[in-house]
Structures are given as C-alpha cells and as structure tokens.
Amino acid sequence: MTKYTEEYSKDPFSEVTAEIGERLQQILSASRQERWSETLSKMDMTHSSKQAWNMIKKLNGDPTEVKEPCAITPNQIAHQLLLNGKTNNRCKTPKIIRTQDQETTLLRNPFTIEELKNGIDCMKNGKSPGVDEILTEQIKHFGQKARQWVLDLFNSKSLKM
C-alpha cells in the first residue's frame, strides 16, 4: 500500500503505478474473498440464526425504518371517545295518558279460555316451580276441568279488584 502511494504521488498515470494498483486490487479482492469464506464457514443457522439474519440485513443494505412519533396524544384520544359517546339528539318518549276508565275496564272483562290457553302455551319449560311446587310442564298438561277451574279462579279474583 505504501509502495502504491509513493508511486502515485510521483506520477499517477505511469505504467508502474497502474501495475501496482492492479496488484493491490487483486490482493484486496483475495483478502475480501478469504474473509467472506471464513464468515460463511463460521455461520451456523441451526444454533444462531440471529447472526445470519444480521448478515442478510447488512448485505441487503435496507436501513431499518424509524417510525415517527405519533402526533396524537392520549388525552386527545380520550377526549374524542367522550365526544363519540355523547349524543345530542335525545328523543322524548311520548307519555302514556292513562285514565281511570281505561285502567279499570281492561280487568273488568273476564278472561276467556283462549286467553288462558295462549298464556299457558307461552310459559317456558324447565323453570323451577313456585311456592305451590307445580312445574310449568304440569300446568301445560292440565285437563279441561283443571283449566276451567284456573280460569274461574282468575276471573273471580279480577272481579273483586
């Protein structure tokens, strides 16, 4: 290397300088080839793949992308969530105007056997029995006389109200 720099400082365009420069390039490329062979022989993907991936990253030349910090603060996110949760349009629910006549006339009419049958059919199976220890399945299997007795019971209580 020193020989090349001396010749180059004397005359950079001479044939001697060019020959020394070519030999220097051959020596450098042989040295690089030797280092590359050593590096690959030392590389073991089974035990340490991190070294191999680092080498691939270096050879690839792709710099890792630095993410810019987010311009939105946590307070801004919380503020927006609060704004999203609030609604300005509150619908007023219409109030039901109830009168004494309407309230009493609904229960004044006696229940029909069809209303009782519809009510019994709407009951869910598998519910726990009440205080009387009667299951809903038992009520659903009531005969005609038992249903009539229950209907009379409901009608007699509703008329007394």
PDB file of C-alpha atoms in Angstrom, residues 10-148:
ATOM      1  CA  LYS A  10       5.362  10.687  -8.230  1.00  0.00           C
ATOM      2  CA  ASP A  11       3.303  10.061 -11.376  1.00  0.00           C
ATOM      3  CA  PRO A  12      -0.339   8.879 -11.138  1.00  0.00           C
ATOM      4  CA  PHE A  13      -0.537   7.983 -14.870  1.00  0.00           C
ATOM      5  CA  SER A  14       2.619   5.883 -15.242  1.00  0.00           C
ATOM      6  CA  GLU A  15       2.549   2.188 -16.161  1.00  0.00           C
ATOM      7  CA  VAL A  16       4.309   1.209 -12.951  1.00  0.00           C
ATOM      8  CA  THR A  17       1.604   2.934 -10.864  1.00  0.00           C
ATOM      9  CA  ALA A  18      -1.129   1.169 -12.872  1.00  0.00           C
ATOM     10  CA  GLU A  19       0.523  -2.261 -12.412  1.00  0.00           C
ATOM     11  CA  ILE A  20       0.996  -1.731  -8.671  1.00  0.00           C
ATOM     12  CA  GLY A  21      -2.630  -0.551  -8.437  1.00  0.00           C
ATOM     13  CA  GLU A  22      -3.886  -3.696 -10.212  1.00  0.00           C
ATOM     14  CA  ARG A  23      -1.838  -5.948  -7.919  1.00  0.00           C
ATOM     15  CA  LEU A  24      -3.194  -4.046  -4.914  1.00  0.00           C
ATOM     16  CA  GLN A  25      -6.767  -4.573  -6.140  1.00  0.00           C
ATOM     17  CA  GLN A  26      -6.108  -8.299  -6.638  1.00  0.00           C
ATOM     18  CA  ILE A  27      -4.678  -8.575  -3.123  1.00  0.00           C
ATOM     19  CA  LEU A  28      -7.651  -6.687  -1.649  1.00  0.00           C
ATOM     20  CA  SER A  29     -10.202  -8.792  -3.525  1.00  0.00           C
ATOM     21  CA  ALA A  30      -8.415 -12.025  -2.464  1.00  0.00           C
ATOM     22  CA  SER A  31      -8.438 -10.822   1.124  1.00  0.00           C
ATOM     23  CA  ARG A  32     -12.149  -9.986   0.889  1.00  0.00           C
ATOM     24  CA  GLN A  33     -12.864 -13.399  -0.637  1.00  0.00           C
ATOM     25  CA  GLU A  34     -10.970 -15.104   2.185  1.00  0.00           C
ATOM     26  CA  ARG A  35     -12.822 -13.124   4.879  1.00  0.00           C
ATOM     27  CA  TRP A  36     -16.156 -13.923   3.176  1.00  0.00           C
ATOM     28  CA  SER A  37     -15.329 -17.650   3.102  1.00  0.00           C
ATOM     29  CA  GLU A  38     -14.367 -17.583   6.787  1.00  0.00           C
ATOM     30  CA  THR A  39     -17.566 -15.746   7.705  1.00  0.00           C
ATOM     31  CA  LEU A  40     -19.748 -18.222   5.833  1.00  0.00           C
ATOM     32  CA  SER A  41     -17.948 -21.225   7.305  1.00  0.00           C
ATOM     33  CA  LYS A  42     -18.445 -19.829  10.830  1.00  0.00           C
ATOM     34  CA  MET A  43     -22.136 -19.134  10.162  1.00  0.00           C
ATOM     35  CA  ASP A  44     -24.408 -21.755  11.731  1.00  0.00           C
ATOM     36  CA  MET A  45     -28.120 -21.321  11.042  1.00  0.00           C
ATOM     37  CA  THR A  46     -29.115 -24.175  13.336  1.00  0.00           C
ATOM     38  CA  HIS A  47     -27.686 -22.690  16.525  1.00  0.00           C
ATOM     39  CA  SER A  48     -27.693 -18.945  15.987  1.00  0.00           C
ATOM     40  CA  SER A  49     -29.902 -17.714  13.212  1.00  0.00           C
ATOM     41  CA  LYS A  50     -29.613 -14.178  14.597  1.00  0.00           C
ATOM     42  CA  GLN A  51     -26.105 -13.854  13.159  1.00  0.00           C
ATOM     43  CA  ALA A  52     -27.321 -14.990   9.757  1.00  0.00           C
ATOM     44  CA  TRP A  53     -30.244 -12.569   9.710  1.00  0.00           C
ATOM     45  CA  ASN A  54     -27.992  -9.711  10.804  1.00  0.00           C
ATOM     46  CA  MET A  55     -25.632 -10.582   7.957  1.00  0.00           C
ATOM     47  CA  ILE A  56     -28.516 -10.640   5.483  1.00  0.00           C
ATOM     48  CA  LYS A  57     -29.666  -7.243   6.727  1.00  0.00           C
ATOM     49  CA  LYS A  58     -26.165  -5.820   6.288  1.00  0.00           C
ATOM     50  CA  LEU A  59     -25.848  -7.256   2.788  1.00  0.00           C
ATOM     51  CA  ASN A  60     -29.313  -6.126   1.831  1.00  0.00           C
ATOM     52  CA  GLY A  61     -28.489  -2.522   2.595  1.00  0.00           C
ATOM     53  CA  ASP A  62     -32.023  -1.727   3.765  1.00  0.00           C
ATOM     54  CA  PRO A  63     -31.866   0.590   6.716  1.00  0.00           C
ATOM     55  CA  THR A  64     -34.491  -0.064   9.314  1.00  0.00           C
ATOM     56  CA  GLU A  65     -37.310   2.419   9.085  1.00  0.00           C
ATOM     57  CA  VAL A  66     -37.565   4.735  12.030  1.00  0.00           C
ATOM     58  CA  LYS A  67     -41.171   5.320  12.964  1.00  0.00           C
ATOM     59  CA  GLU A  68     -42.071   8.890  13.648  1.00  0.00           C
ATOM     60  CA  PRO A  69     -43.717   9.529  16.988  1.00  0.00           C
ATOM     61  CA  CYS A  70     -47.476   9.759  16.904  1.00  0.00           C
ATOM     62  CA  ALA A  71     -48.769  13.318  16.802  1.00  0.00           C
ATOM     63  CA  ILE A  72     -51.958  12.391  18.685  1.00  0.00           C
ATOM     64  CA  THR A  73     -51.744  12.416  22.460  1.00  0.00           C
ATOM     65  CA  PRO A  74     -53.635  10.042  24.772  1.00  0.00           C
ATOM     66  CA  ASN A  75     -55.662  12.994  26.056  1.00  0.00           C
ATOM     67  CA  GLN A  76     -56.864  13.752  22.538  1.00  0.00           C
ATOM     68  CA  ILE A  77     -57.948  10.134  22.097  1.00  0.00           C
ATOM     69  CA  ALA A  78     -59.823  10.173  25.410  1.00  0.00           C
ATOM     70  CA  HIS A  79     -61.492  13.467  24.502  1.00  0.00           C
ATOM     71  CA  GLN A  80     -62.649  12.075  21.144  1.00  0.00           C
ATOM     72  CA  LEU A  81     -64.014   8.941  22.824  1.00  0.00           C
ATOM     73  CA  LEU A  82     -66.032  11.106  25.184  1.00  0.00           C
ATOM     74  CA  LEU A  83     -67.382  13.123  22.268  1.00  0.00           C
ATOM     75  CA  ASN A  84     -68.309   9.951  20.390  1.00  0.00           C
ATOM     76  CA  GLY A  85     -70.227   8.619  23.379  1.00  0.00           C
ATOM     77  CA  LYS A  86     -72.390  11.693  23.848  1.00  0.00           C
ATOM     78  CA  THR A  87     -75.429  12.173  21.671  1.00  0.00           C
ATOM     79  CA  ASN A  88     -77.173  15.494  21.284  1.00  0.00           C
ATOM     80  CA  ASN A  89     -80.453  14.225  19.953  1.00  0.00           C
ATOM     81  CA  ARG A  90     -82.417  12.891  22.845  1.00  0.00           C
ATOM     82  CA  CYS A  91     -85.750  11.678  21.651  1.00  0.00           C
ATOM     83  CA  LYS A  92     -88.556  12.442  24.008  1.00  0.00           C
ATOM     84  CA  THR A  93     -90.632   9.374  24.613  1.00  0.00           C
ATOM     85  CA  PRO A  94     -94.329  10.076  24.455  1.00  0.00           C
ATOM     86  CA  LYS A  95     -96.045   9.719  27.794  1.00  0.00           C
ATOM     87  CA  ILE A  96     -98.994   7.419  28.035  1.00  0.00           C
ATOM     88  CA  ILE A  97    -102.007   9.269  29.292  1.00  0.00           C
ATOM     89  CA  ARG A  98    -103.922   6.910  31.495  1.00  0.00           C
ATOM     90  CA  THR A  99    -107.387   7.486  32.735  1.00  0.00           C
ATOM     91  CA  GLN A 100    -109.269   5.676  35.435  1.00  0.00           C
ATOM     92  CA  ASP A 101    -111.849   4.365  32.966  1.00  0.00           C
ATOM     93  CA  GLN A 102    -109.277   2.709  30.730  1.00  0.00           C
ATOM     94  CA  GLU A 103    -107.438   1.098  33.626  1.00  0.00           C
ATOM     95  CA  THR A 104    -110.465  -0.474  35.223  1.00  0.00           C
ATOM     96  CA  THR A 105    -112.211  -1.636  32.062  1.00  0.00           C
ATOM     97  CA  LEU A 106    -109.325  -3.860  30.972  1.00  0.00           C
ATOM     98  CA  LEU A 107    -109.553  -6.039  34.054  1.00  0.00           C
ATOM     99  CA  ARG A 108    -113.330  -5.852  34.367  1.00  0.00           C
ATOM    100  CA  ASN A 109    -113.852  -8.144  31.402  1.00  0.00           C
ATOM    101  CA  PRO A 110    -113.460 -11.812  32.360  1.00  0.00           C
ATOM    102  CA  PHE A 111    -110.659 -13.848  30.820  1.00  0.00           C
ATOM    103  CA  THR A 112    -111.588 -16.284  28.070  1.00  0.00           C
ATOM    104  CA  ILE A 113    -110.451 -19.882  27.753  1.00  0.00           C
ATOM    105  CA  GLU A 114    -108.448 -18.902  24.630  1.00  0.00           C
ATOM    106  CA  GLU A 115    -106.534 -16.212  26.555  1.00  0.00           C
ATOM    107  CA  LEU A 116    -105.748 -18.764  29.271  1.00  0.00           C
ATOM    108  CA  LYS A 117    -104.623 -21.323  26.661  1.00  0.00           C
ATOM    109  CA  ASN A 118    -102.366 -18.723  24.955  1.00  0.00           C
ATOM    110  CA  GLY A 119    -100.876 -17.735  28.311  1.00  0.00           C
ATOM    111  CA  ILE A 120    -100.149 -21.338  29.266  1.00  0.00           C
ATOM    112  CA  ASP A 121     -98.591 -22.064  25.865  1.00  0.00           C
ATOM    113  CA  CYS A 122     -96.242 -19.071  26.260  1.00  0.00           C
ATOM    114  CA  MET A 123     -94.800 -20.445  29.519  1.00  0.00           C
ATOM    115  CA  LYS A 124     -91.225 -21.761  29.262  1.00  0.00           C
ATOM    116  CA  ASN A 125     -90.401 -25.361  30.136  1.00  0.00           C
ATOM    117  CA  GLY A 126     -87.700 -26.224  32.644  1.00  0.00           C
ATOM    118  CA  LYS A 127     -88.356 -23.348  35.035  1.00  0.00           C
ATOM    119  CA  SER A 128     -88.267 -24.002  38.762  1.00  0.00           C
ATOM    120  CA  PRO A 129     -91.609 -24.473  40.478  1.00  0.00           C
ATOM    121  CA  GLY A 130     -93.124 -21.746  42.572  1.00  0.00           C
ATOM    122  CA  VAL A 131     -94.323 -21.845  46.163  1.00  0.00           C
ATOM    123  CA  ASP A 132     -97.056 -24.319  45.227  1.00  0.00           C
ATOM    124  CA  GLU A 133     -94.431 -26.783  43.857  1.00  0.00           C
ATOM    125  CA  ILE A 134     -96.243 -27.068  40.495  1.00  0.00           C
ATOM    126  CA  LEU A 135     -93.959 -27.276  37.449  1.00  0.00           C
ATOM    127  CA  THR A 136     -94.754 -25.484  34.191  1.00  0.00           C
ATOM    128  CA  GLU A 137     -94.843 -28.847  32.410  1.00  0.00           C
ATOM    129  CA  GLN A 138     -97.612 -29.956  34.795  1.00  0.00           C
ATOM    130  CA  ILE A 139     -99.606 -26.788  34.087  1.00  0.00           C
ATOM    131  CA  LYS A 140     -99.239 -27.335  30.343  1.00  0.00           C
ATOM    132  CA  HIS A 141    -100.712 -30.842  30.748  1.00  0.00           C
ATOM    133  CA  PHE A 142    -103.786 -29.682  32.703  1.00  0.00           C
ATOM    134  CA  GLY A 143    -107.012 -31.236  31.524  1.00  0.00           C
ATOM    135  CA  GLN A 144    -110.149 -29.327  30.516  1.00  0.00           C
ATOM    136  CA  LYS A 145    -111.631 -29.283  34.046  1.00  0.00           C
ATOM    137  CA  ALA A 146    -108.374 -28.072  35.649  1.00  0.00           C
ATOM    138  CA  ARG A 147    -108.067 -25.278  33.071  1.00  0.00           C
ATOM    139  CA  GLN A 148    -111.671 -24.246  33.678  1.00  0.00           C
TER     140      GLN A 148
END
